[in-house]
Amino acid sequence: MKKHRKAIIILLCLVLLVAIVVFLRIRPISYKDSVKVCNSNGVTRDVEFDIVLHPKLLGGATMSGTIRVDGQEYVSVSDIYRDAFEGSSYMFQIPADSALQANSNTVIVDLYKDGFKAYRLLILESGKLIDYYGPAQNVNEVEAIKKK
């Protein structure tokens, strides 16, 4: 009897431990902030984040919410199309009537290993994707982020 009771207690402890690990792994991470981002030429943009990262149990994640770049709002592709766009890059677009319009109004967010402490935004400007790094206010800060 004592062996069965001890085995049940050990099993319950293991189940509880696994449940805690799963909860911590899939817990959404909110990020709200207003920052400056900078490109390699020293051009800065004002960016406001109001986003939530939704990690998946077996890896990958989706990101929902909005990003404002110099006042222009971009919405997460996951919110627009309700699909599971997963990976370490997350796409935001100005909602549009057609896919052709949407493709010309895009911001892509790349997170570094330390999450929202350093990131790269690819902003479509005049038909070209321009890399901006943040938070950064000058080229020296950009170079420090690139080394991560």
JSON list of N, CA and C in Angstrom, two decimals, residues 57-109:
[
{"chain": "A", "resi": 57, "resn": "LEU", "atom": "N", "xyz": [3.51, 25.68, -28.03]},
{"chain": "A", "resi": 57, "resn": "LEU", "atom": "CA", "xyz": [4.07, 24.64, -27.17]},
{"chain": "A", "resi": 57, "resn": "LEU", "atom": "C", "xyz": [5.26, 23.94, -27.81]},
{"chain": "A", "resi": 58, "resn": "LEU", "atom": "N", "xyz": [5.16, 23.62, -29.09]},
{"chain": "A", "resi": 58, "resn": "LEU", "atom": "CA", "xyz": [6.23, 22.86, -29.75]},
{"chain": "A", "resi": 58, "resn": "LEU", "atom": "C", "xyz": [7.17, 23.76, -30.56]},
{"chain": "A", "resi": 59, "resn": "GLY", "atom": "N", "xyz": [7.24, 25.03, -30.22]},
{"chain": "A", "resi": 59, "resn": "GLY", "atom": "CA", "xyz": [8.14, 25.94, -30.92]},
{"chain": "A", "resi": 59, "resn": "GLY", "atom": "C", "xyz": [7.38, 26.86, -31.85]},
{"chain": "A", "resi": 60, "resn": "GLY", "atom": "N", "xyz": [8.05, 27.93, -32.27]},
{"chain": "A", "resi": 60, "resn": "GLY", "atom": "CA", "xyz": [7.40, 28.92, -33.11]},
{"chain": "A", "resi": 60, "resn": "GLY", "atom": "C", "xyz": [6.49, 29.81, -32.28]},
{"chain": "A", "resi": 61, "resn": "ALA", "atom": "N", "xyz": [5.90, 30.77, -32.93]},
{"chain": "A", "resi": 61, "resn": "ALA", "atom": "CA", "xyz": [5.01, 31.71, -32.24]},
{"chain": "A", "resi": 61, "resn": "ALA", "atom": "C", "xyz": [4.23, 32.50, -33.28]},
{"chain": "A", "resi": 62, "resn": "THR", "atom": "N", "xyz": [3.17, 33.14, -32.83]},
{"chain": "A", "resi": 62, "resn": "THR", "atom": "CA", "xyz": [2.49, 34.13, -33.65]},
{"chain": "A", "resi": 62, "resn": "THR", "atom": "C", "xyz": [2.53, 35.45, -32.89]},
{"chain": "A", "resi": 63, "resn": "MET", "atom": "N", "xyz": [2.35, 36.54, -33.62]},
{"chain": "A", "resi": 63, "resn": "MET", "atom": "CA", "xyz": [2.35, 37.85, -32.99]},
{"chain": "A", "resi": 63, "resn": "MET", "atom": "C", "xyz": [1.09, 38.58, -33.44]},
{"chain": "A", "resi": 64, "resn": "SER", "atom": "N", "xyz": [0.40, 39.19, -32.49]},
{"chain": "A", "resi": 64, "resn": "SER", "atom": "CA", "xyz": [-0.80, 39.94, -32.81]},
{"chain": "A", "resi": 64, "resn": "SER", "atom": "C", "xyz": [-0.64, 41.37, -32.31]},
{"chain": "A", "resi": 65, "resn": "GLY", "atom": "N", "xyz": [-1.51, 42.25, -32.80]},
{"chain": "A", "resi": 65, "resn": "GLY", "atom": "CA", "xyz": [-1.48, 43.63, -32.34]},
{"chain": "A", "resi": 65, "resn": "GLY", "atom": "C", "xyz": [-1.16, 44.60, -33.45]},
{"chain": "A", "resi": 66, "resn": "THR", "atom": "N", "xyz": [-0.67, 45.78, -33.04]},
{"chain": "A", "resi": 66, "resn": "THR", "atom": "CA", "xyz": [-0.38, 46.85, -34.00]},
{"chain": "A", "resi": 66, "resn": "THR", "atom": "C", "xyz": [0.98, 47.47, -33.75]},
{"chain": "A", "resi": 67, "resn": "ILE", "atom": "N", "xyz": [1.52, 48.03, -34.82]},
{"chain": "A", "resi": 67, "resn": "ILE", "atom": "CA", "xyz": [2.75, 48.82, -34.76]},
{"chain": "A", "resi": 67, "resn": "ILE", "atom": "C", "xyz": [2.45, 50.12, -35.49]},
{"chain": "A", "resi": 68, "resn": "ARG", "atom": "N", "xyz": [2.84, 51.24, -34.91]},
{"chain": "A", "resi": 68, "resn": "ARG", "atom": "CA", "xyz": [2.72, 52.54, -35.58]},
{"chain": "A", "resi": 68, "resn": "ARG", "atom": "C", "xyz": [4.13, 53.02, -35.91]},
{"chain": "A", "resi": 69, "resn": "VAL", "atom": "N", "xyz": [4.33, 53.35, -37.18]},
{"chain": "A", "resi": 69, "resn": "VAL", "atom": "CA", "xyz": [5.61, 53.90, -37.63]},
{"chain": "A", "resi": 69, "resn": "VAL", "atom": "C", "xyz": [5.33, 55.32, -38.10]},
{"chain": "A", "resi": 70, "resn": "ASP", "atom": "N", "xyz": [5.89, 56.29, -37.40]},
{"chain": "A", "resi": 70, "resn": "ASP", "atom": "CA", "xyz": [5.64, 57.71, -37.71]},
{"chain": "A", "resi": 70, "resn": "ASP", "atom": "C", "xyz": [4.15, 57.99, -37.84]},
{"chain": "A", "resi": 71, "resn": "GLY", "atom": "N", "xyz": [3.35, 57.39, -36.95]},
{"chain": "A", "resi": 71, "resn": "GLY", "atom": "CA", "xyz": [1.91, 57.63, -36.92]},
{"chain": "A", "resi": 71, "resn": "GLY", "atom": "C", "xyz": [1.08, 56.72, -37.81]},
{"chain": "A", "resi": 72, "resn": "GLN", "atom": "N", "xyz": [1.69, 56.01, -38.75]},
{"chain": "A", "resi": 72, "resn": "GLN", "atom": "CA", "xyz": [0.95, 55.10, -39.63]},
{"chain": "A", "resi": 72, "resn": "GLN", "atom": "C", "xyz": [0.80, 53.74, -38.96]},
{"chain": "A", "resi": 73, "resn": "GLU", "atom": "N", "xyz": [-0.43, 53.27, -38.84]},
{"chain": "A", "resi": 73, "resn": "GLU", "atom": "CA", "xyz": [-0.69, 52.01, -38.15]},
{"chain": "A", "resi": 73, "resn": "GLU", "atom": "C", "xyz": [-0.60, 50.81, -39.08]},
{"chain": "A", "resi": 74, "resn": "TYR", "atom": "N", "xyz": [0.11, 49.79, -38.61]},
{"chain": "A", "resi": 74, "resn": "TYR", "atom": "CA", "xyz": [0.24, 48.50, -39.31]},
{"chain": "A", "resi": 74, "resn": "TYR", "atom": "C", "xyz": [-0.34, 47.44, -38.38]},
{"chain": "A", "resi": 75, "resn": "VAL", "atom": "N", "xyz": [-1.11, 46.51, -38.94]},
{"chain": "A", "resi": 75, "resn": "VAL", "atom": "CA", "xyz": [-1.78, 45.47, -38.16]},
{"chain": "A", "resi": 75, "resn": "VAL", "atom": "C", "xyz": [-1.12, 44.13, -38.45]},
{"chain": "A", "resi": 76, "resn": "SER", "atom": "N", "xyz": [-1.01, 43.30, -37.43]},
{"chain": "A", "resi": 76, "resn": "SER", "atom": "CA", "xyz": [-0.41, 41.97, -37.59]},
{"chain": "A", "resi": 76, "resn": "SER", "atom": "C", "xyz": [-1.14, 41.17, -38.66]},
{"chain": "A", "resi": 77, "resn": "VAL", "atom": "N", "xyz": [-0.37, 40.50, -39.50]},
{"chain": "A", "resi": 77, "resn": "VAL", "atom": "CA", "xyz": [-0.96, 39.63, -40.53]},
{"chain": "A", "resi": 77, "resn": "VAL", "atom": "C", "xyz": [-1.83, 38.57, -39.86]},
{"chain": "A", "resi": 78, "resn": "SER", "atom": "N", "xyz": [-1.43, 38.09, -38.69]},
{"chain": "A", "resi": 78, "resn": "SER", "atom": "CA", "xyz": [-2.23, 37.10, -37.97]},
{"chain": "A", "resi": 78, "resn": "SER", "atom": "C", "xyz": [-3.61, 37.67, -37.64]},
{"chain": "A", "resi": 79, "resn": "ASP", "atom": "N", "xyz": [-3.68, 38.98, -37.35]},
{"chain": "A", "resi": 79, "resn": "ASP", "atom": "CA", "xyz": [-4.97, 39.60, -37.05]},
{"chain": "A", "resi": 79, "resn": "ASP", "atom": "C", "xyz": [-5.79, 39.85, -38.32]},
{"chain": "A", "resi": 80, "resn": "ILE", "atom": "N", "xyz": [-5.11, 40.18, -39.42]},
{"chain": "A", "resi": 80, "resn": "ILE", "atom": "CA", "xyz": [-5.82, 40.48, -40.67]},
{"chain": "A", "resi": 80, "resn": "ILE", "atom": "C", "xyz": [-6.38, 39.20, -41.28]},
{"chain": "A", "resi": 81, "resn": "TYR", "atom": "N", "xyz": [-5.53, 38.20, -41.44]},
{"chain": "A", "resi": 81, "resn": "TYR", "atom": "CA", "xyz": [-5.92, 36.99, -42.17]},
{"chain": "A", "resi": 81, "resn": "TYR", "atom": "C", "xyz": [-6.29, 35.82, -41.28]},
{"chain": "A", "resi": 82, "resn": "ARG", "atom": "N", "xyz": [-6.10, 35.96, -39.97]},
{"chain": "A", "resi": 82, "resn": "ARG", "atom": "CA", "xyz": [-6.42, 34.90, -39.00]},
{"chain": "A", "resi": 82, "resn": "ARG", "atom": "C", "xyz": [-5.71, 33.59, -39.33]},
{"chain": "A", "resi": 83, "resn": "ASP", "atom": "N", "xyz": [-4.47, 33.70, -39.83]},
{"chain": "A", "resi": 83, "resn": "ASP", "atom": "CA", "xyz": [-3.71, 32.49, -40.09]},
{"chain": "A", "resi": 83, "resn": "ASP", "atom": "C", "xyz": [-2.58, 32.39, -39.09]},
{"chain": "A", "resi": 84, "resn": "ALA", "atom": "N", "xyz": [-1.91, 31.29, -39.09]},
{"chain": "A", "resi": 84, "resn": "ALA", "atom": "CA", "xyz": [-0.82, 31.07, -38.14]},
{"chain": "A", "resi": 84, "resn": "ALA", "atom": "C", "xyz": [0.52, 31.35, -38.82]},
{"chain": "A", "resi": 85, "resn": "PHE", "atom": "N", "xyz": [0.78, 32.62, -39.09]},
{"chain": "A", "resi": 85, "resn": "PHE", "atom": "CA", "xyz": [2.07, 33.01, -39.66]},
{"chain": "A", "resi": 85, "resn": "PHE", "atom": "C", "xyz": [3.09, 32.89, -38.53]},
{"chain": "A", "resi": 86, "resn": "GLU", "atom": "N", "xyz": [3.92, 31.86, -38.59]},
{"chain": "A", "resi": 86, "resn": "GLU", "atom": "CA", "xyz": [4.83, 31.56, -37.49]},
{"chain": "A", "resi": 86, "resn": "GLU", "atom": "C", "xyz": [6.28, 31.72, -37.88]},
{"chain": "A", "resi": 87, "resn": "GLY", "atom": "N", "xyz": [7.12, 31.93, -36.89]},
{"chain": "A", "resi": 87, "resn": "GLY", "atom": "CA", "xyz": [8.55, 32.01, -37.12]},
{"chain": "A", "resi": 87, "resn": "GLY", "atom": "C", "xyz": [9.18, 33.06, -36.23]},
{"chain": "A", "resi": 88, "resn": "SER", "atom": "N", "xyz": [10.37, 33.50, -36.59]},
{"chain": "A", "resi": 88, "resn": "SER", "atom": "CA", "xyz": [11.02, 34.55, -35.82]},
{"chain": "A", "resi": 88, "resn": "SER", "atom": "C", "xyz": [10.84, 35.90, -36.48]},
{"chain": "A", "resi": 89, "resn": "SER", "atom": "N", "xyz": [10.20, 35.92, -37.65]},
{"chain": "A", "resi": 89, "resn": "SER", "atom": "CA", "xyz": [9.85, 37.16, -38.34]},
{"chain": "A", "resi": 89, "resn": "SER", "atom": "C", "xyz": [8.33, 37.28, -38.34]},
{"chain": "A", "resi": 90, "resn": "TYR", "atom": "N", "xyz": [7.85, 38.48, -38.09]},
{"chain": "A", "resi": 90, "resn": "TYR", "atom": "CA", "xyz": [6.42, 38.70, -37.97]},
{"chain": "A", "resi": 90, "resn": "TYR", "atom": "C", "xyz": [6.04, 39.86, -38.89]},
{"chain": "A", "resi": 91, "resn": "MET", "atom": "N", "xyz": [5.01, 39.67, -39.70]},
{"chain": "A", "resi": 91, "resn": "MET", "atom": "CA", "xyz": [4.62, 40.65, -40.70]},
{"chain": "A", "resi": 91, "resn": "MET", "atom": "C", "xyz": [3.43, 41.48, -40.22]},
{"chain": "A", "resi": 92, "resn": "PHE", "atom": "N", "xyz": [3.53, 42.78, -40.48]},
{"chain": "A", "resi": 92, "resn": "PHE", "atom": "CA", "xyz": [2.46, 43.72, -40.19]},
{"chain": "A", "resi": 92, "resn": "PHE", "atom": "C", "xyz": [2.17, 44.49, -41.47]},
{"chain": "A", "resi": 93, "resn": "GLN", "atom": "N", "xyz": [0.88, 44.77, -41.72]},
{"chain": "A", "resi": 93, "resn": "GLN", "atom": "CA", "xyz": [0.50, 45.48, -42.93]},
{"chain": "A", "resi": 93, "resn": "GLN", "atom": "C", "xyz": [-0.59, 46.49, -42.63]},
{"chain": "A", "resi": 94, "resn": "ILE", "atom": "N", "xyz": [-0.68, 47.48, -43.52]},
{"chain": "A", "resi": 94, "resn": "ILE", "atom": "CA", "xyz": [-1.83, 48.37, -43.48]},
{"chain": "A", "resi": 94, "resn": "ILE", "atom": "C", "xyz": [-2.98, 47.59, -44.11]},
{"chain": "A", "resi": 95, "resn": "PRO", "atom": "N", "xyz": [-4.09, 47.43, -43.42]},
{"chain": "A", "resi": 95, "resn": "PRO", "atom": "CA", "xyz": [-5.20, 46.68, -44.02]},
{"chain": "A", "resi": 95, "resn": "PRO", "atom": "C", "xyz": [-5.59, 47.30, -45.36]},
{"chain": "A", "resi": 96, "resn": "ALA", "atom": "N", "xyz": [-5.75, 46.44, -46.37]},
{"chain": "A", "resi": 96, "resn": "ALA", "atom": "CA", "xyz": [-6.04, 46.91, -47.72]},
{"chain": "A", "resi": 96, "resn": "ALA", "atom": "C", "xyz": [-7.11, 46.04, -48.36]},
{"chain": "A", "resi": 97, "resn": "ASP", "atom": "N", "xyz": [-7.70, 46.57, -49.44]},
{"chain": "A", "resi": 97, "resn": "ASP", "atom": "CA", "xyz": [-8.74, 45.83, -50.15]},
{"chain": "A", "resi": 97, "resn": "ASP", "atom": "C", "xyz": [-8.17, 44.70, -50.99]},
{"chain": "A", "resi": 98, "resn": "SER", "atom": "N", "xyz": [-6.92, 44.83, -51.44]},
{"chain": "A", "resi": 98, "resn": "SER", "atom": "CA", "xyz": [-6.35, 43.79, -52.29]},
{"chain": "A", "resi": 98, "resn": "SER", "atom": "C", "xyz": [-4.96, 43.41, -51.80]},
{"chain": "A", "resi": 99, "resn": "ALA", "atom": "N", "xyz": [-4.52, 42.21, -52.17]},
{"chain": "A", "resi": 99, "resn": "ALA", "atom": "CA", "xyz": [-3.19, 41.74, -51.78]},
{"chain": "A", "resi": 99, "resn": "ALA", "atom": "C", "xyz": [-2.10, 42.62, -52.38]},
{"chain": "A", "resi": 100, "resn": "LEU", "atom": "N", "xyz": [-2.31, 43.16, -53.58]},
{"chain": "A", "resi": 100, "resn": "LEU", "atom": "CA", "xyz": [-1.30, 44.02, -54.20]},
{"chain": "A", "resi": 100, "resn": "LEU", "atom": "C", "xyz": [-1.08, 45.28, -53.38]},
{"chain": "A", "resi": 101, "resn": "GLN", "atom": "N", "xyz": [-2.15, 45.86, -52.87]},
{"chain": "A", "resi": 101, "resn": "GLN", "atom": "CA", "xyz": [-2.01, 47.04, -52.02]},
{"chain": "A", "resi": 101, "resn": "GLN", "atom": "C", "xyz": [-1.32, 46.68, -50.71]},
{"chain": "A", "resi": 102, "resn": "ALA", "atom": "N", "xyz": [-1.68, 45.54, -50.14]},
{"chain": "A", "resi": 102, "resn": "ALA", "atom": "CA", "xyz": [-1.10, 45.12, -48.85]},
{"chain": "A", "resi": 102, "resn": "ALA", "atom": "C", "xyz": [0.39, 44.92, -48.96]},
{"chain": "A", "resi": 103, "resn": "ASN", "atom": "N", "xyz": [0.86, 44.34, -50.07]},
{"chain": "A", "resi": 103, "resn": "ASN", "atom": "CA", "xyz": [2.29, 44.07, -50.21]},
{"chain": "A", "resi": 103, "resn": "ASN", "atom": "C", "xyz": [3.12, 45.34, -50.28]},
{"chain": "A", "resi": 104, "resn": "SER", "atom": "N", "xyz": [2.52, 46.46, -50.63]},
{"chain": "A", "resi": 104, "resn": "SER", "atom": "CA", "xyz": [3.29, 47.70, -50.71]},
{"chain": "A", "resi": 104, "resn": "SER", "atom": "C", "xyz": [3.28, 48.46, -49.40]},
{"chain": "A", "resi": 105, "resn": "ASN", "atom": "N", "xyz": [2.60, 47.94, -48.39]},
{"chain": "A", "resi": 105, "resn": "ASN", "atom": "CA", "xyz": [2.47, 48.62, -47.09]},
{"chain": "A", "resi": 105, "resn": "ASN", "atom": "C", "xyz": [2.82, 47.64, -45.97]},
{"chain": "A", "resi": 106, "resn": "THR", "atom": "N", "xyz": [4.10, 47.29, -45.87]},
{"chain": "A", "resi": 106, "resn": "THR", "atom": "CA", "xyz": [4.50, 46.19, -44.99]},
{"chain": "A", "resi": 106, "resn": "THR", "atom": "C", "xyz": [5.62, 46.59, -44.04]},
{"chain": "A", "resi": 107, "resn": "VAL", "atom": "N", "xyz": [5.55, 46.07, -42.82]},
{"chain": "A", "resi": 107, "resn": "VAL", "atom": "CA", "xyz": [6.63, 46.14, -41.85]},
{"chain": "A", "resi": 107, "resn": "VAL", "atom": "C", "xyz": [6.86, 44.71, -41.36]},
{"chain": "A", "resi": 108, "resn": "ILE", "atom": "N", "xyz": [8.11, 44.28, -41.33]},
{"chain": "A", "resi": 108, "resn": "ILE", "atom": "CA", "xyz": [8.46, 42.95, -40.83]},
{"chain": "A", "resi": 108, "resn": "ILE", "atom": "C", "xyz": [9.31, 43.14, -39.57]},
{"chain": "A", "resi": 109, "resn": "VAL", "atom": "N", "xyz": [8.97, 42.42, -38.52]},
{"chain": "A", "resi": 109, "resn": "VAL", "atom": "CA", "xyz": [9.69, 42.49, -37.24]},
{"chain": "A", "resi": 109, "resn": "VAL", "atom": "C", "xyz": [10.49, 41.22, -37.06]}
]
